[in-house]
């Protein structure tokens, strides 16, 4: 994949922004900080030094702006055509046999994520990745056939040699950014209580503990990040190649000498007050609006959602006053079909965090892709990939008559 063409320039001066006091509660959002953060979210970052706008990106990166992957605060997407590069998703890497606390072990040559952009003429891109799709189908109990597609990851032009046999790869699309402040505010004790309850079907949700004695993970497809702040700093570092007070070093595996030799900026490339603003913005993005539609079909769909036990994991609300997100934020084994084989802290090779279903309806209408790698082209395809702990719910779905299946999908479309 070659260097990006710069389509538009929108340099934004952020002058002397004061450190903001932001809370995840709706009433306590610092709107000024969130407004500044929004500009940073949309901003293109240039490689150093540049007269085009704010710089510091790289030496290696995957995009020029947060909004490249989270356009309109929405979700990313996988490559569709053969040889289309991954531009709205990332390829996570690690070596098999995780560390004792479950932390993924970085690949010695490529780190924890394949950086698909370098610095032109100075530091090479690490390589490029795409997805080849294998068409398959699922036959439901009434003999209806639903087409599915399975991804195979293809990596090319690796600048520092082959990955080797012990690498684990996980391709992940960017999730939509909505209501995250509300999810962050749910008390850890409520998640523990959910994990301890009997959700039926032998479902065993687990709280993601990131390191011994440390906080509870809730963000990322494997719930491997505890706070919005950490997640934003990781995104700046891994996705854009920007340093912060949390990650002050350039993101270069030691073996990549050209990358390591790039002079570091003076202090973090993204200042602490800018990080605060970005965090304030991400926390303040409101939850998606539910569609007001209500009719007998939608009510039937809502009942089926309960009776076939989708709510075993997609819990409407975790606490009575909490957001209606349709997730338990817990880790579940979803079976071999969805496994990435890459453990991350408490999340095993087949585990994923229950995806929130709020916003799924609008996303489906907009033609979005579902599941961690974006393989599902419809809500129904997403359901049919469920296995493992969700195998019983999937089997009940497959047994429903056509009219009930569409009622369930219509209900999901209102979320
Ligand atoms: C190259 C694509 C890409 C770019 C650029 C990117 N992200 Fe992401 N983002 C992702 C992916 C992929 C995930 C899921 C990561 C995982 O599963 O661990 C994610 C997850 C997140 C999450 C957690 C969402 C959730 O529901 O758990 C937040 C918050 C976030 N990104 C914010 C940002 C911000 C802020 C920026 C800019 C500094 C940014 N991202 C830039 C791809 C991207
Ligand atoms: C055992 C827990 C569990 C059960 C039961 C379950 N799900 Fe899920 N669901 C998940 C997890 C975990 C994911 C994320 C999987 C991934 O990203 O690969 C998910 C993802 C989804 C998605 C895709 C969301 C997105 O944004 O990509 C949809 C739609 C969905 N589930 C609907 C359902 C429906 C409908 C049912 C009932 C038939 C159901 N689920 C039952 C755990 C569950």
PDB file of C-alpha atoms in Angstrom, residues 133-260:
ATOM      1  CA  UNK A 133     -13.293 -14.041   1.594  1.00  0.00           C
ATOM      2  CA  UNK A 134     -14.422 -17.632   1.372  1.00  0.00           C
ATOM      3  CA  UNK A 135     -18.103 -17.972   0.646  1.00  0.00           C
ATOM      4  CA  UNK A 136     -20.056 -20.558   2.608  1.00  0.00           C
ATOM      5  CA  UNK A 137     -23.626 -20.965   3.652  1.00  0.00           C
ATOM      6  CA  UNK A 138     -25.759 -21.996   6.595  1.00  0.00           C
ATOM      7  CA  UNK A 139     -28.937 -24.000   6.152  1.00  0.00           C
ATOM      8  CA  UNK A 140     -31.673 -23.252   8.649  1.00  0.00           C
ATOM      9  CA  UNK A 141     -34.183 -25.810   9.927  1.00  0.00           C
ATOM     10  CA  UNK A 142     -36.790 -24.771   7.343  1.00  0.00           C
ATOM     11  CA  UNK A 143     -34.140 -25.304   4.596  1.00  0.00           C
ATOM     12  CA  UNK A 144     -33.685 -21.589   4.013  1.00  0.00           C
ATOM     13  CA  UNK A 145     -30.073 -20.949   2.987  1.00  0.00           C
ATOM     14  CA  UNK A 146     -28.137 -17.922   4.259  1.00  0.00           C
ATOM     15  CA  UNK A 147     -24.858 -17.009   2.610  1.00  0.00           C
ATOM     16  CA  UNK A 148     -21.927 -16.388   4.935  1.00  0.00           C
ATOM     17  CA  UNK A 149     -18.324 -15.422   4.244  1.00  0.00           C
ATOM     18  CA  UNK A 150     -15.270 -16.453   6.216  1.00  0.00           C
ATOM     19  CA  UNK A 151     -12.178 -14.243   6.274  1.00  0.00           C
ATOM     20  CA  UNK A 152      -8.622 -15.357   5.626  1.00  0.00           C
ATOM     21  CA  UNK A 153      -6.010 -12.773   6.379  1.00  0.00           C
ATOM     22  CA  UNK A 154      -3.351 -12.195   3.722  1.00  0.00           C
ATOM     23  CA  UNK A 155      -0.205 -10.256   4.594  1.00  0.00           C
ATOM     24  CA  UNK A 156       2.190  -8.910   1.977  1.00  0.00           C
ATOM     25  CA  UNK A 157       5.297  -6.761   1.471  1.00  0.00           C
ATOM     26  CA  UNK A 158       6.624  -7.430   4.960  1.00  0.00           C
ATOM     27  CA  UNK A 159       9.591  -5.080   5.337  1.00  0.00           C
ATOM     28  CA  UNK A 160      11.416  -7.021   8.064  1.00  0.00           C
ATOM     29  CA  UNK A 161      10.886 -10.618   6.993  1.00  0.00           C
ATOM     30  CA  UNK A 162       8.214 -13.251   7.455  1.00  0.00           C
ATOM     31  CA  UNK A 163       6.056 -13.455  10.574  1.00  0.00           C
ATOM     32  CA  UNK A 164       7.215 -16.999  11.334  1.00  0.00           C
ATOM     33  CA  UNK A 165       5.107 -19.903  12.564  1.00  0.00           C
ATOM     34  CA  UNK A 166       4.268 -18.790  16.117  1.00  0.00           C
ATOM     35  CA  UNK A 167       2.423 -15.599  15.271  1.00  0.00           C
ATOM     36  CA  UNK A 168      -1.233 -15.014  16.139  1.00  0.00           C
ATOM     37  CA  UNK A 169      -3.169 -12.504  14.042  1.00  0.00           C
ATOM     38  CA  UNK A 170      -6.443 -10.810  14.881  1.00  0.00           C
ATOM     39  CA  UNK A 171      -8.170  -8.559  12.345  1.00  0.00           C
ATOM     40  CA  UNK A 172     -10.549  -6.088  13.995  1.00  0.00           C
ATOM     41  CA  UNK A 173     -12.803  -3.368  12.700  1.00  0.00           C
ATOM     42  CA  UNK A 174     -13.171  -0.131  14.606  1.00  0.00           C
ATOM     43  CA  UNK A 175     -16.302  -0.232  16.793  1.00  0.00           C
ATOM     44  CA  UNK A 176     -18.770   2.651  16.724  1.00  0.00           C
ATOM     45  CA  UNK A 177     -18.000   5.262  19.356  1.00  0.00           C
ATOM     46  CA  UNK A 178     -21.271   6.009  21.125  1.00  0.00           C
ATOM     47  CA  UNK A 179     -22.265   5.984  24.755  1.00  0.00           C
ATOM     48  CA  UNK A 180     -18.808   4.903  25.920  1.00  0.00           C
ATOM     49  CA  UNK A 181     -18.887   7.326  28.853  1.00  0.00           C
ATOM     50  CA  UNK A 182     -22.049   5.584  30.031  1.00  0.00           C
ATOM     51  CA  UNK A 183     -20.452   2.138  29.699  1.00  0.00           C
ATOM     52  CA  UNK A 184     -17.386   3.342  31.574  1.00  0.00           C
ATOM     53  CA  UNK A 185     -19.565   4.568  34.454  1.00  0.00           C
ATOM     54  CA  UNK A 186     -21.128   1.134  35.126  1.00  0.00           C
ATOM     55  CA  UNK A 187     -19.705  -0.047  38.460  1.00  0.00           C
ATOM     56  CA  UNK A 188     -17.330  -3.019  38.309  1.00  0.00           C
ATOM     57  CA  UNK A 189     -19.390  -4.680  41.048  1.00  0.00           C
ATOM     58  CA  UNK A 190     -22.391  -4.766  38.713  1.00  0.00           C
ATOM     59  CA  UNK A 191     -20.320  -6.635  36.126  1.00  0.00           C
ATOM     60  CA  UNK A 192     -19.173  -9.088  38.768  1.00  0.00           C
ATOM     61  CA  UNK A 193     -22.773  -9.687  39.820  1.00  0.00           C
ATOM     62  CA  UNK A 194     -23.725 -10.346  36.190  1.00  0.00           C
ATOM     63  CA  UNK A 195     -20.879 -12.816  35.797  1.00  0.00           C
ATOM     64  CA  UNK A 196     -21.999 -14.664  38.933  1.00  0.00           C
ATOM     65  CA  UNK A 197     -25.642 -15.067  37.890  1.00  0.00           C
ATOM     66  CA  UNK A 198     -27.055 -18.066  36.054  1.00  0.00           C
ATOM     67  CA  UNK A 199     -27.725 -16.767  32.541  1.00  0.00           C
ATOM     68  CA  UNK A 200     -29.059 -20.125  31.316  1.00  0.00           C
ATOM     69  CA  UNK A 201     -27.719 -22.348  28.502  1.00  0.00           C
ATOM     70  CA  UNK A 202     -24.520 -22.924  30.496  1.00  0.00           C
ATOM     71  CA  UNK A 203     -23.434 -19.378  29.630  1.00  0.00           C
ATOM     72  CA  UNK A 204     -20.413 -18.350  31.678  1.00  0.00           C
ATOM     73  CA  UNK A 205     -19.623 -14.674  31.208  1.00  0.00           C
ATOM     74  CA  UNK A 206     -16.331 -13.555  32.680  1.00  0.00           C
ATOM     75  CA  UNK A 207     -15.174 -10.149  33.831  1.00  0.00           C
ATOM     76  CA  UNK A 208     -12.050  -9.130  31.922  1.00  0.00           C
ATOM     77  CA  UNK A 209      -9.296  -8.458  34.428  1.00  0.00           C
ATOM     78  CA  UNK A 210      -6.434  -6.763  32.710  1.00  0.00           C
ATOM     79  CA  UNK A 211      -3.695  -7.441  35.212  1.00  0.00           C
ATOM     80  CA  UNK A 212      -3.679  -8.929  38.677  1.00  0.00           C
ATOM     81  CA  UNK A 213      -5.242  -6.539  41.171  1.00  0.00           C
ATOM     82  CA  UNK A 214      -5.929  -3.988  38.468  1.00  0.00           C
ATOM     83  CA  UNK A 215      -9.064  -2.689  36.845  1.00  0.00           C
ATOM     84  CA  UNK A 216     -11.778  -4.299  34.816  1.00  0.00           C
ATOM     85  CA  UNK A 217     -11.512  -4.274  31.027  1.00  0.00           C
ATOM     86  CA  UNK A 218     -14.521  -3.097  29.042  1.00  0.00           C
ATOM     87  CA  UNK A 219     -13.289  -1.568  25.783  1.00  0.00           C
ATOM     88  CA  UNK A 220     -12.038  -3.253  22.639  1.00  0.00           C
ATOM     89  CA  UNK A 221     -13.447  -6.430  21.111  1.00  0.00           C
ATOM     90  CA  UNK A 222     -11.758  -8.492  23.818  1.00  0.00           C
ATOM     91  CA  UNK A 223     -12.471  -6.017  26.624  1.00  0.00           C
ATOM     92  CA  UNK A 224      -8.743  -5.572  27.026  1.00  0.00           C
ATOM     93  CA  UNK A 225      -8.765  -1.889  27.967  1.00  0.00           C
ATOM     94  CA  UNK A 226     -10.149  -0.463  31.217  1.00  0.00           C
ATOM     95  CA  UNK A 227     -10.789   3.215  30.539  1.00  0.00           C
ATOM     96  CA  UNK A 228     -11.609   5.553  27.669  1.00  0.00           C
ATOM     97  CA  UNK A 229      -8.445   7.465  28.528  1.00  0.00           C
ATOM     98  CA  UNK A 230      -6.203   4.416  28.091  1.00  0.00           C
ATOM     99  CA  UNK A 231      -8.024   3.419  24.930  1.00  0.00           C
ATOM    100  CA  UNK A 232      -7.569   6.873  23.391  1.00  0.00           C
ATOM    101  CA  UNK A 233      -3.862   6.926  24.302  1.00  0.00           C
ATOM    102  CA  UNK A 234      -3.416   3.443  22.808  1.00  0.00           C
ATOM    103  CA  UNK A 235      -5.197   4.568  19.627  1.00  0.00           C
ATOM    104  CA  UNK A 236      -2.942   7.613  19.345  1.00  0.00           C
ATOM    105  CA  UNK A 237       0.124   5.429  19.817  1.00  0.00           C
ATOM    106  CA  UNK A 238      -0.680   2.275  17.830  1.00  0.00           C
ATOM    107  CA  UNK A 239      -2.986   3.669  15.136  1.00  0.00           C
ATOM    108  CA  UNK A 240      -1.552   7.138  14.495  1.00  0.00           C
ATOM    109  CA  UNK A 241       1.990   6.879  15.889  1.00  0.00           C
ATOM    110  CA  UNK A 242       1.529   9.806  18.294  1.00  0.00           C
ATOM    111  CA  UNK A 243       3.135   9.866  21.714  1.00  0.00           C
ATOM    112  CA  UNK A 244       1.352  10.995  24.887  1.00  0.00           C
ATOM    113  CA  UNK A 245       2.156  11.137  28.576  1.00  0.00           C
ATOM    114  CA  UNK A 246       0.881   7.542  28.790  1.00  0.00           C
ATOM    115  CA  UNK A 247       3.055   6.307  25.897  1.00  0.00           C
ATOM    116  CA  UNK A 248       6.030   8.688  25.671  1.00  0.00           C
ATOM    117  CA  UNK A 249       8.198   6.458  23.413  1.00  0.00           C
ATOM    118  CA  UNK A 250       7.870   6.183  19.632  1.00  0.00           C
ATOM    119  CA  UNK A 251       6.137   2.970  18.623  1.00  0.00           C
ATOM    120  CA  UNK A 252       9.117   1.133  17.058  1.00  0.00           C
ATOM    121  CA  UNK A 253      10.230  -2.455  17.673  1.00  0.00           C
ATOM    122  CA  UNK A 254      13.984  -2.298  18.449  1.00  0.00           C
ATOM    123  CA  UNK A 255      14.913  -4.192  15.294  1.00  0.00           C
ATOM    124  CA  UNK A 256      13.478  -1.406  13.106  1.00  0.00           C
ATOM    125  CA  UNK A 257      16.543   0.825  13.184  1.00  0.00           C
ATOM    126  CA  UNK A 258      15.254   3.559  10.854  1.00  0.00           C
ATOM    127  CA  UNK A 259      12.147   3.855  12.967  1.00  0.00           C
ATOM    128  CA  UNK A 260      14.104   3.887  16.248  1.00  0.00           C
TER     129      UNK A 260
END
